[in-house]
Coordinates of C-alpha atoms in Angstrom, one line a residue:
M1 CA 8.8 -4.7 -16.7
K2 CA 9.0 -0.9 -16.5
V3 CA 6.9 1.4 -14.4
K4 CA 6.7 5.0 -15.6
I5 CA 7.0 7.5 -12.7
V6 CA 6.5 11.3 -12.5
N7 CA 8.0 12.8 -9.4
K8 CA 6.3 16.1 -8.4
S9 CA 7.7 16.0 -4.9
K10 CA 10.9 17.4 -3.5
N11 CA 12.0 13.9 -2.4
E12 CA 13.9 11.2 -4.2
L13 CA 12.1 8.6 -6.2
P14 CA 10.7 5.5 -4.6
K15 CA 13.5 2.9 -4.4
Y16 CA 14.3 -0.6 -3.2
Q17 CA 16.4 -0.3 -0.1
T18 CA 18.2 -3.7 -0.5
K19 CA 18.8 -6.1 -3.4
G20 CA 16.2 -8.5 -2.0
S21 CA 13.5 -5.9 -1.2
S22 CA 10.1 -6.5 -2.9
G23 CA 8.8 -3.1 -2.0
M24 CA 9.9 0.5 -2.9
D25 CA 9.7 3.0 -0.1
L26 CA 7.1 5.8 -0.5
R27 CA 7.9 9.1 1.1
A28 CA 5.6 11.7 2.6
N29 CA 5.4 14.9 0.5
L30 CA 4.3 17.5 3.1
E31 CA 4.5 21.3 3.5
E32 CA 4.5 21.0 7.3
P33 CA 4.8 18.1 9.8
L34 CA 1.6 16.0 10.3
I35 CA 0.8 14.9 13.8
L36 CA -1.3 11.8 14.3
K37 CA -2.8 11.2 17.7
N38 CA -3.9 7.8 18.8
L39 CA -6.5 6.4 16.3
D40 CA -6.2 9.5 14.0
R41 CA -6.2 8.7 10.3
A42 CA -4.8 10.9 7.5
L43 CA -4.3 10.8 3.7
V44 CA -0.6 11.5 3.1
P45 CA 0.4 12.7 -0.3
T46 CA 3.6 11.4 -1.9
G47 CA 3.9 13.7 -5.0
I48 CA 4.4 10.5 -7.0
F49 CA 2.4 9.5 -10.1
V50 CA 2.8 6.1 -11.8
E51 CA 1.8 4.3 -15.0
I52 CA 1.6 0.6 -14.2
P53 CA 1.5 -1.8 -17.1
E54 CA -1.8 -3.6 -17.8
G55 CA -1.8 -7.0 -16.0
F56 CA 0.0 -5.6 -13.0
E57 CA -1.2 -3.6 -9.9
G58 CA 0.6 -1.6 -7.3
Q59 CA 0.1 -2.6 -3.7
V60 CA 0.7 0.0 -1.0
R61 CA 1.7 -1.8 2.2
A62 CA 2.7 -0.7 5.7
R63 CA 6.4 -0.6 6.7
S64 CA 6.8 -3.3 9.3
G65 CA 9.3 -1.3 11.4
L66 CA 6.9 1.6 11.7
A67 CA 4.1 -0.7 12.5
L68 CA 6.0 -2.4 15.3
K69 CA 7.9 0.6 16.8
K70 CA 5.3 3.3 16.4
G71 CA 1.9 1.7 15.5
L72 CA 1.7 3.4 12.1
S73 CA -0.5 1.2 10.0
L74 CA -2.8 1.3 6.9
P75 CA -6.5 1.1 7.9
N76 CA -7.4 -0.6 4.5
G77 CA -4.7 -3.2 5.0
I78 CA -3.3 -3.0 1.5
G79 CA -4.1 -0.2 -0.9
T80 CA -4.5 -1.1 -4.5
I81 CA -3.3 1.0 -7.4
D82 CA -4.9 -0.1 -10.7
S83 CA -3.0 0.0 -13.9
D84 CA -5.4 2.7 -15.3
Y85 CA -5.0 5.0 -12.4
R86 CA -3.0 8.2 -13.1
G87 CA -3.6 10.3 -10.0
E88 CA -1.1 11.0 -7.2
L89 CA -0.3 8.2 -4.9
K90 CA -1.6 9.0 -1.5
V91 CA -1.3 6.7 1.6
I92 CA -4.1 6.3 4.1
V93 CA -2.4 5.9 7.5
I94 CA -3.6 5.4 11.0
N95 CA -1.9 5.7 14.4
L96 CA -2.6 2.5 16.4
G97 CA 0.1 3.4 18.9
R98 CA -0.4 5.1 22.3
E99 CA 1.9 8.1 21.5
D100 CA 1.5 10.8 18.9
I101 CA 3.3 10.1 15.6
I102 CA 4.9 13.0 13.7
I103 CA 5.3 12.5 10.0
N104 CA 7.8 14.9 8.4
D105 CA 8.3 15.7 4.7
G106 CA 10.5 13.0 3.2
D107 CA 9.7 10.3 5.9
R108 CA 9.3 6.8 4.5
I109 CA 5.7 6.0 5.3
A110 CA 4.8 2.9 3.2
Q111 CA 6.1 0.7 0.5
L112 CA 4.9 0.0 -3.0
V113 CA 5.0 -3.5 -4.4
I114 CA 4.2 -4.2 -8.1
M115 CA 2.3 -7.5 -8.5
K116 CA 1.1 -9.4 -11.6
Y117 CA -2.6 -10.4 -11.5
E118 CA -5.1 -12.5 -13.4
R119 CA -8.6 -11.4 -14.3
A120 CA -11.2 -13.9 -13.4
E121 CA -13.9 -15.1 -15.8
I122 CA -17.1 -15.5 -13.7
E123 CA -19.0 -18.7 -14.4
I124 CA -22.5 -19.0 -12.8
V125 CA -23.3 -22.6 -11.6
E126 CA -25.9 -24.2 -9.4
S127 CA -23.4 -25.8 -7.0
L128 CA -19.7 -26.0 -6.1
T129 CA -17.4 -29.0 -6.1
D130 CA -17.0 -30.6 -2.7
S131 CA -13.8 -30.2 -0.8
D132 CA -12.3 -31.6 2.5
R133 CA -12.8 -28.2 4.1
Q134 CA -16.3 -27.4 2.8
E135 CA -17.6 -24.4 4.8
G136 CA -15.0 -24.5 7.6
G137 CA -13.4 -21.1 8.2
F138 CA -12.6 -18.5 10.8
G139 CA -10.3 -20.7 13.0
H140 CA -12.1 -24.0 12.5
T141 CA -8.7 -25.8 12.4
G142 CA -7.7 -24.5 15.8
V143 CA -5.2 -22.0 17.0

């Protein structure tokens, strides 16, 4: 499967850092450093545009090292890039740490994972099949 990419940034293309990596690092494309104070959110441009094949989606995910060491996270959990989206990839970030975070041009701020998906066909019914779990949720099985 091929993903077409246009790079309008001054940074290198997204790439896998190791042979076993599932995500390609996305880099900030900034004219000047961005300072995020505690609980500040920002939309960080990457300068990257993609054409994802139909039947696949891009998932923008946090980088675990930045989340652990600095508290940089994604407030929407995982960002979805649909196969028909052609705009610039931008990453919504939040500083959940206690210290300011400085994002510089070229910093690796998130990762892009390409995933296959299925489209569901909705069937309206009057009731659902019973299961062992039924309505149990939100920790009903214990900690």
